[in-house]
MMTF fields as JSON, N, C-alpha, C and O atoms, coordinates in Angstrom:
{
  "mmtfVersion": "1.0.0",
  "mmtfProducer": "UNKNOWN",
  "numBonds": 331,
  "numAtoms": 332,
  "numGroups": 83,
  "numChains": 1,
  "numModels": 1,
  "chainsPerModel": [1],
  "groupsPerChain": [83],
  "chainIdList": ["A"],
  "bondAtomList": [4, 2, 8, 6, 12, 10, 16, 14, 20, 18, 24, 22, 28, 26, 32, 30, 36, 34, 40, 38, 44, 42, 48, 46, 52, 50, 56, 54, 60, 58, 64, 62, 68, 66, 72, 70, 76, 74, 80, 78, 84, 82, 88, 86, 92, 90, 96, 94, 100, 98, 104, 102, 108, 106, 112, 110, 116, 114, 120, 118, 124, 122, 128, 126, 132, 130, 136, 134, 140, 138, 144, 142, 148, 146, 152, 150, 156, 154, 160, 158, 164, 162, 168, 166, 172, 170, 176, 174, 180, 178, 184, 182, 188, 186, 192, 190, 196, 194, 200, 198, 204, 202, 208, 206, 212, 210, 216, 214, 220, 218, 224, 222, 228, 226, 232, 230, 236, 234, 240, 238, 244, 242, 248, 246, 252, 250, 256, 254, 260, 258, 264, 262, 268, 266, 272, 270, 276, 274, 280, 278, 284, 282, 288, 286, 292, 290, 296, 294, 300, 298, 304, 302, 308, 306, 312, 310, 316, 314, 320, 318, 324, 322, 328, 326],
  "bondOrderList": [1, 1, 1, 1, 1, 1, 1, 1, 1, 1, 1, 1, 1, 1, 1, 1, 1, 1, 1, 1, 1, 1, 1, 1, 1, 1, 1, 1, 1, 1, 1, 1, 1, 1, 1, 1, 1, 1, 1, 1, 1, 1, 1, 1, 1, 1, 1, 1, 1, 1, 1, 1, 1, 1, 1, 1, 1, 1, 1, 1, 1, 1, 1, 1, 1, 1, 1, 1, 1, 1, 1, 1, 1, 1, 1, 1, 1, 1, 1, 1, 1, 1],
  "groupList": [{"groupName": "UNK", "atomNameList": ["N", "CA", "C", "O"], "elementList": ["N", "C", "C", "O"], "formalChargeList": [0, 0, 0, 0], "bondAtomList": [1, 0, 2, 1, 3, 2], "bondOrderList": [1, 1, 2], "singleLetterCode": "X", "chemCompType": "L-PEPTIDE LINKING"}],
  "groupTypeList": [0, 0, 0, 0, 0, 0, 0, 0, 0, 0, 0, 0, 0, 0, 0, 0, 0, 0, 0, 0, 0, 0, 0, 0, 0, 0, 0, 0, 0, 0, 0, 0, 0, 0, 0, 0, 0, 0, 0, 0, 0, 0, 0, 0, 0, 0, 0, 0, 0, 0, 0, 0, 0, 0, 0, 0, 0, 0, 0, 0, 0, 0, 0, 0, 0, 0, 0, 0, 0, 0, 0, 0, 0, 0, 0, 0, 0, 0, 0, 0, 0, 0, 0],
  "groupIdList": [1, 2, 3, 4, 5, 6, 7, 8, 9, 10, 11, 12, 13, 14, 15, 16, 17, 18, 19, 20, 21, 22, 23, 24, 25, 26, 27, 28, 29, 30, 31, 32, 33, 34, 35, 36, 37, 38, 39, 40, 41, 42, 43, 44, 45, 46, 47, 48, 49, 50, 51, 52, 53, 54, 55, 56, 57, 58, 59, 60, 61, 62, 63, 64, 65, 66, 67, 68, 69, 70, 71, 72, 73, 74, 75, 76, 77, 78, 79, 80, 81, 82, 83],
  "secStructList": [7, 7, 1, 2, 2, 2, 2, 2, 2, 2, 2, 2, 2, 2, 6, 1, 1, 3, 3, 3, 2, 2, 2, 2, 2, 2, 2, 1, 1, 7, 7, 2, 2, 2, 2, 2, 2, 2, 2, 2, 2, 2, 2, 6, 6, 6, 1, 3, 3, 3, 3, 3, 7, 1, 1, 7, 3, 3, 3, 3, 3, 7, 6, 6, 2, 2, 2, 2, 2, 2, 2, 2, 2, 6, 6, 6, 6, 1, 1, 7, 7, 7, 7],
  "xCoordList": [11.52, 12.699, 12.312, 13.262, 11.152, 10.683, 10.978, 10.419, 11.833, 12.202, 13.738, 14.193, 14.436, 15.682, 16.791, 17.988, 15.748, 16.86, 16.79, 17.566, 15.649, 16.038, 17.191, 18.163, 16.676, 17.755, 19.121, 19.733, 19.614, 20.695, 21.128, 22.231, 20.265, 20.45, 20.736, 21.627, 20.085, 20.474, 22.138, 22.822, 22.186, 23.505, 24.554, 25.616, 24.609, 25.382, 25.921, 27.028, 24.728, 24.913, 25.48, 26.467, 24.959, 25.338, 27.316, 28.039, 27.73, 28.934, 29.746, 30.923, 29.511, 30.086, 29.633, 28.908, 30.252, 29.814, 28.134, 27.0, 28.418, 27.741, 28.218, 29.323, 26.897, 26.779, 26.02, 25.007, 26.721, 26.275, 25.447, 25.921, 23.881, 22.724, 23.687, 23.31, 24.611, 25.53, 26.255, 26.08, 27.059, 27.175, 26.64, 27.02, 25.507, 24.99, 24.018, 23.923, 23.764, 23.556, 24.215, 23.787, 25.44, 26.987, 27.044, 27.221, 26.913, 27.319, 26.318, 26.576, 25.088, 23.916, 22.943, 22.856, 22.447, 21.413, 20.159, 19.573, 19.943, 18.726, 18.24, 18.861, 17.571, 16.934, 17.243, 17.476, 17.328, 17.339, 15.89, 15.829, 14.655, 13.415, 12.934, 12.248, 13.491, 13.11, 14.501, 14.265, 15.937, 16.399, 15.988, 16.301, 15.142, 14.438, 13.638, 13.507, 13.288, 11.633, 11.988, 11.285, 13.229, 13.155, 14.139, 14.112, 15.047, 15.424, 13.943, 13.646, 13.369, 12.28, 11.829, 12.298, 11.21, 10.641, 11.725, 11.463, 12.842, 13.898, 13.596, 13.072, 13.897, 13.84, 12.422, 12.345, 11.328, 10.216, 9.925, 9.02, 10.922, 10.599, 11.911, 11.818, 12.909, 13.918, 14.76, 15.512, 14.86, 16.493, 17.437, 18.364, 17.246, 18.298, 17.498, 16.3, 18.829, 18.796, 19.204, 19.764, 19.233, 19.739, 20.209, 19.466, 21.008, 21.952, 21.712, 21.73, 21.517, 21.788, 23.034, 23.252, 23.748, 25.212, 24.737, 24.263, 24.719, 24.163, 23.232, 22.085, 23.441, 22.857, 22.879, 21.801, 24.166, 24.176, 23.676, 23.915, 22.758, 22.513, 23.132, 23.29, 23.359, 24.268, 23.301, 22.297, 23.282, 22.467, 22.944, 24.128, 22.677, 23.426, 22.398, 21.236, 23.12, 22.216, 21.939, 22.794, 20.02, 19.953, 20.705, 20.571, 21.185, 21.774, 20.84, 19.985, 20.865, 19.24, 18.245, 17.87, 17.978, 16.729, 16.281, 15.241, 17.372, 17.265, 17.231, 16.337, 18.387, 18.313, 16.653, 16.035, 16.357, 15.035, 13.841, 13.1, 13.997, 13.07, 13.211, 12.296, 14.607, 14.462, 14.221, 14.012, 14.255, 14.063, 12.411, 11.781, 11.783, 10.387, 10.223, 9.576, 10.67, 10.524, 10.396, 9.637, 11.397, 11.517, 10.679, 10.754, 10.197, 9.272, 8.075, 7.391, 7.541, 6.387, 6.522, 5.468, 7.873, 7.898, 8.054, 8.038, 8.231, 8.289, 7.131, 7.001, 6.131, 4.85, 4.069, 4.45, 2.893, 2.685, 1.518, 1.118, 1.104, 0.681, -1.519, -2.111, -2.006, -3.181, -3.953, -3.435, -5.12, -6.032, -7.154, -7.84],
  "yCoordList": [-33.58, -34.217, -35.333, -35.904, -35.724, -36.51, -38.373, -39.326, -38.444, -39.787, -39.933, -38.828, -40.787, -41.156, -41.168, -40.88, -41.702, -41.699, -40.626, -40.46, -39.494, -38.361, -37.407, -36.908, -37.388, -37.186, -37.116, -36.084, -38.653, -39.076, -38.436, -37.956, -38.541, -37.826, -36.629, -36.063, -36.113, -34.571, -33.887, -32.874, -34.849, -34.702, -35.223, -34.647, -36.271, -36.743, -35.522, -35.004, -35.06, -33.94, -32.562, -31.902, -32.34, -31.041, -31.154, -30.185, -32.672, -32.552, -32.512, -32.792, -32.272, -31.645, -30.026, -29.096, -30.253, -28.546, -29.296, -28.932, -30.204, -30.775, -32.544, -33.069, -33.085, -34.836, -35.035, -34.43, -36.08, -36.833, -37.911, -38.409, -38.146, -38.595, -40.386, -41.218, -40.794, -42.306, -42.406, -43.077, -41.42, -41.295, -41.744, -42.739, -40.85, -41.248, -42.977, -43.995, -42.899, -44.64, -45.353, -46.23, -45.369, -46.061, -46.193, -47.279, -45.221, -44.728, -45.304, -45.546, -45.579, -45.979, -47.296, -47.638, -47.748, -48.883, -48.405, -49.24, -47.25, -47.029, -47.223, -46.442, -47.699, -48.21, -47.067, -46.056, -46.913, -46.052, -45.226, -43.997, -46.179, -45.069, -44.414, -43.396, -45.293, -44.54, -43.499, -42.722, -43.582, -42.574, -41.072, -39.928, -41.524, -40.401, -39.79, -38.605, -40.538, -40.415, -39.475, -38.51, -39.143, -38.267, -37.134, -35.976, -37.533, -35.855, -35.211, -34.017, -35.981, -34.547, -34.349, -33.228, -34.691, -34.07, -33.535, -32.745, -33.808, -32.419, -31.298, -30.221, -31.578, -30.443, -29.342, -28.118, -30.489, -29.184, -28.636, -27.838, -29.213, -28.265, -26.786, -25.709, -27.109, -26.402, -26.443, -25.475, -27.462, -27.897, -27.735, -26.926, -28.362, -29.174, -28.521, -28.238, -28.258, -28.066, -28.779, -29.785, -28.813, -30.039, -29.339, -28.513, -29.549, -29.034, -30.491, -31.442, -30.529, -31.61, -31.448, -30.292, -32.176, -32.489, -33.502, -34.395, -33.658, -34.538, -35.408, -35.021, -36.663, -37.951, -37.431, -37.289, -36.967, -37.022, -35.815, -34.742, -35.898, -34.799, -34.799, -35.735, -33.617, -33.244, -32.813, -32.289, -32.872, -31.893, -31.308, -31.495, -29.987, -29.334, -29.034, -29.203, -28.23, -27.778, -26.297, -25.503, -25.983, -24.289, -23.543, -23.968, -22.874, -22.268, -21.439, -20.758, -21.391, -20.425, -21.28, -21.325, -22.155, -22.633, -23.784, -23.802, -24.511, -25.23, -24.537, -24.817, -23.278, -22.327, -21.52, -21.163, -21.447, -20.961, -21.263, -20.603, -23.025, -23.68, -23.954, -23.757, -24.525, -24.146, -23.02, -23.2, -21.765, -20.676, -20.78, -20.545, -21.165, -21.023, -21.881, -21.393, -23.165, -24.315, -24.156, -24.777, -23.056, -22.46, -21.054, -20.281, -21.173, -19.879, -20.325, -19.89, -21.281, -21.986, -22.952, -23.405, -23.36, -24.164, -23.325, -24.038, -21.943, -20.857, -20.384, -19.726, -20.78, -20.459, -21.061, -22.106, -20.306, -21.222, -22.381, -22.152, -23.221, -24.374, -24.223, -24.349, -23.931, -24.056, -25.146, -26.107, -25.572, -26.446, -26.507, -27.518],
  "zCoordList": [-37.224, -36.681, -35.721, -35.186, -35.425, -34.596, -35.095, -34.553, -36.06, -36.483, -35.864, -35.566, -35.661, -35.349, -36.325, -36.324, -37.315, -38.647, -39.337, -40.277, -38.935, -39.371, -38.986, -39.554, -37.856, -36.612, -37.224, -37.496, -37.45, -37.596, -39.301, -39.565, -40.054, -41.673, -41.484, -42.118, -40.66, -40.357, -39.525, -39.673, -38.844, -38.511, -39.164, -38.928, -40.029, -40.82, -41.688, -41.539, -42.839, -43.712, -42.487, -42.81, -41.513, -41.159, -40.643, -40.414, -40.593, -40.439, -41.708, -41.479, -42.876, -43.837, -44.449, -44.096, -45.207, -45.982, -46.836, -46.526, -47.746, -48.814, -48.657, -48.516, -48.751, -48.622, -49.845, -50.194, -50.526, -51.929, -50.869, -49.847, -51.5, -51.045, -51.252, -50.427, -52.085, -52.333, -50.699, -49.682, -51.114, -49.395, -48.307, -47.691, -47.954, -46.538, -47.188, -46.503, -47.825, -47.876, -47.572, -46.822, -47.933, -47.673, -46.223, -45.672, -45.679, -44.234, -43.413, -42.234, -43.951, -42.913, -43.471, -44.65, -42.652, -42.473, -43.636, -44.325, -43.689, -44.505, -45.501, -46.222, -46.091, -47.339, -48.131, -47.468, -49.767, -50.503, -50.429, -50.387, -50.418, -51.016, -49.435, -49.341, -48.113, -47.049, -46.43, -45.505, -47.04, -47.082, -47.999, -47.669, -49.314, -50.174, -49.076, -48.769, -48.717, -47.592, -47.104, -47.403, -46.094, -44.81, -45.541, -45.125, -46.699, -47.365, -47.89, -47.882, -48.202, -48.913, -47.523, -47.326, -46.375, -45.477, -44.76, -43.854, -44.989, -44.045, -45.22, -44.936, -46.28, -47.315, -47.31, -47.408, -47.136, -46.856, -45.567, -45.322, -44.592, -43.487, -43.742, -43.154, -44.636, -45.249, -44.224, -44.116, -43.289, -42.723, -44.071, -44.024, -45.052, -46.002, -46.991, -46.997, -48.213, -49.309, -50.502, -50.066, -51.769, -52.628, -53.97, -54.5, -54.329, -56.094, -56.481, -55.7, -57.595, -58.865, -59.626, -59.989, -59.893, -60.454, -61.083, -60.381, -62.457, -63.012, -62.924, -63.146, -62.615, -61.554, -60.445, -59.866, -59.778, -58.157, -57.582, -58.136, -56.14, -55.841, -54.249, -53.465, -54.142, -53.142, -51.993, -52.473, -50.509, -49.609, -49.264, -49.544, -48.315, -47.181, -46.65, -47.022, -45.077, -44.206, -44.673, -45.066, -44.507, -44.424, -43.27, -42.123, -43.423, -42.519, -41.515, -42.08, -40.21, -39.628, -38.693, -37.521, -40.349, -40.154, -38.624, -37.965, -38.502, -37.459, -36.309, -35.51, -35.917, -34.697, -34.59, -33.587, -35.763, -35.834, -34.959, -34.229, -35.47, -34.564, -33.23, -32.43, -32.834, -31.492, -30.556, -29.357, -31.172, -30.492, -30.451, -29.42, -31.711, -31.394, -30.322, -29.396, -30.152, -29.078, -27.693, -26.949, -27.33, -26.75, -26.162, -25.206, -26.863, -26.434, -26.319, -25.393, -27.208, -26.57, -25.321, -24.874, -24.631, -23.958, -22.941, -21.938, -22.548, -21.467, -20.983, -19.95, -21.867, -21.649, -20.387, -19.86, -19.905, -18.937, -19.473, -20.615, -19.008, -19.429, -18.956, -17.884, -20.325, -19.912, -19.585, -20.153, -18.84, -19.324, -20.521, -20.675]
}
């Protein structure tokens, strides 16, 4: 999540149920092959998931998975800090 425009892809899709990938192009500044770019790396961290509908493919958010990480974030950030 450390990109802006990931950031922003990620919240786009999580404010629907399901986002057609035509969509958030429409909606944003991003190039088509560097909007591809940051769904497959949300997808393999498994924020986001994807159905195929013919041509169009749809995302959504995993459900979990994001609370997941911040809890780990969180627990490494409670830690105390070695040298």
């Amino acid at each position: 999540m450390g990109d802006p425009n990931r950031l922003a892809i990620y919240t786009q899709i999580a404010q629907h149920d399901e986002l057609f990938c035509g969509e958030m192009h429409a909606k944003s500044h991003i190039s088509p092959p560097t909007l591809s770019h940051h769904l497959k790396v949300l997808t393999e961290l498994g924020l986001i998931a994807s159905r195929k509908d013919g041509l169009n493919v749809f995302y959504r958010i995993v459900p979990g998975t994001f609370k997941a990480y911040l809890d780990y974030l969180r627990q490494i950030g409670s830690r105390p800090m070695t040298k």
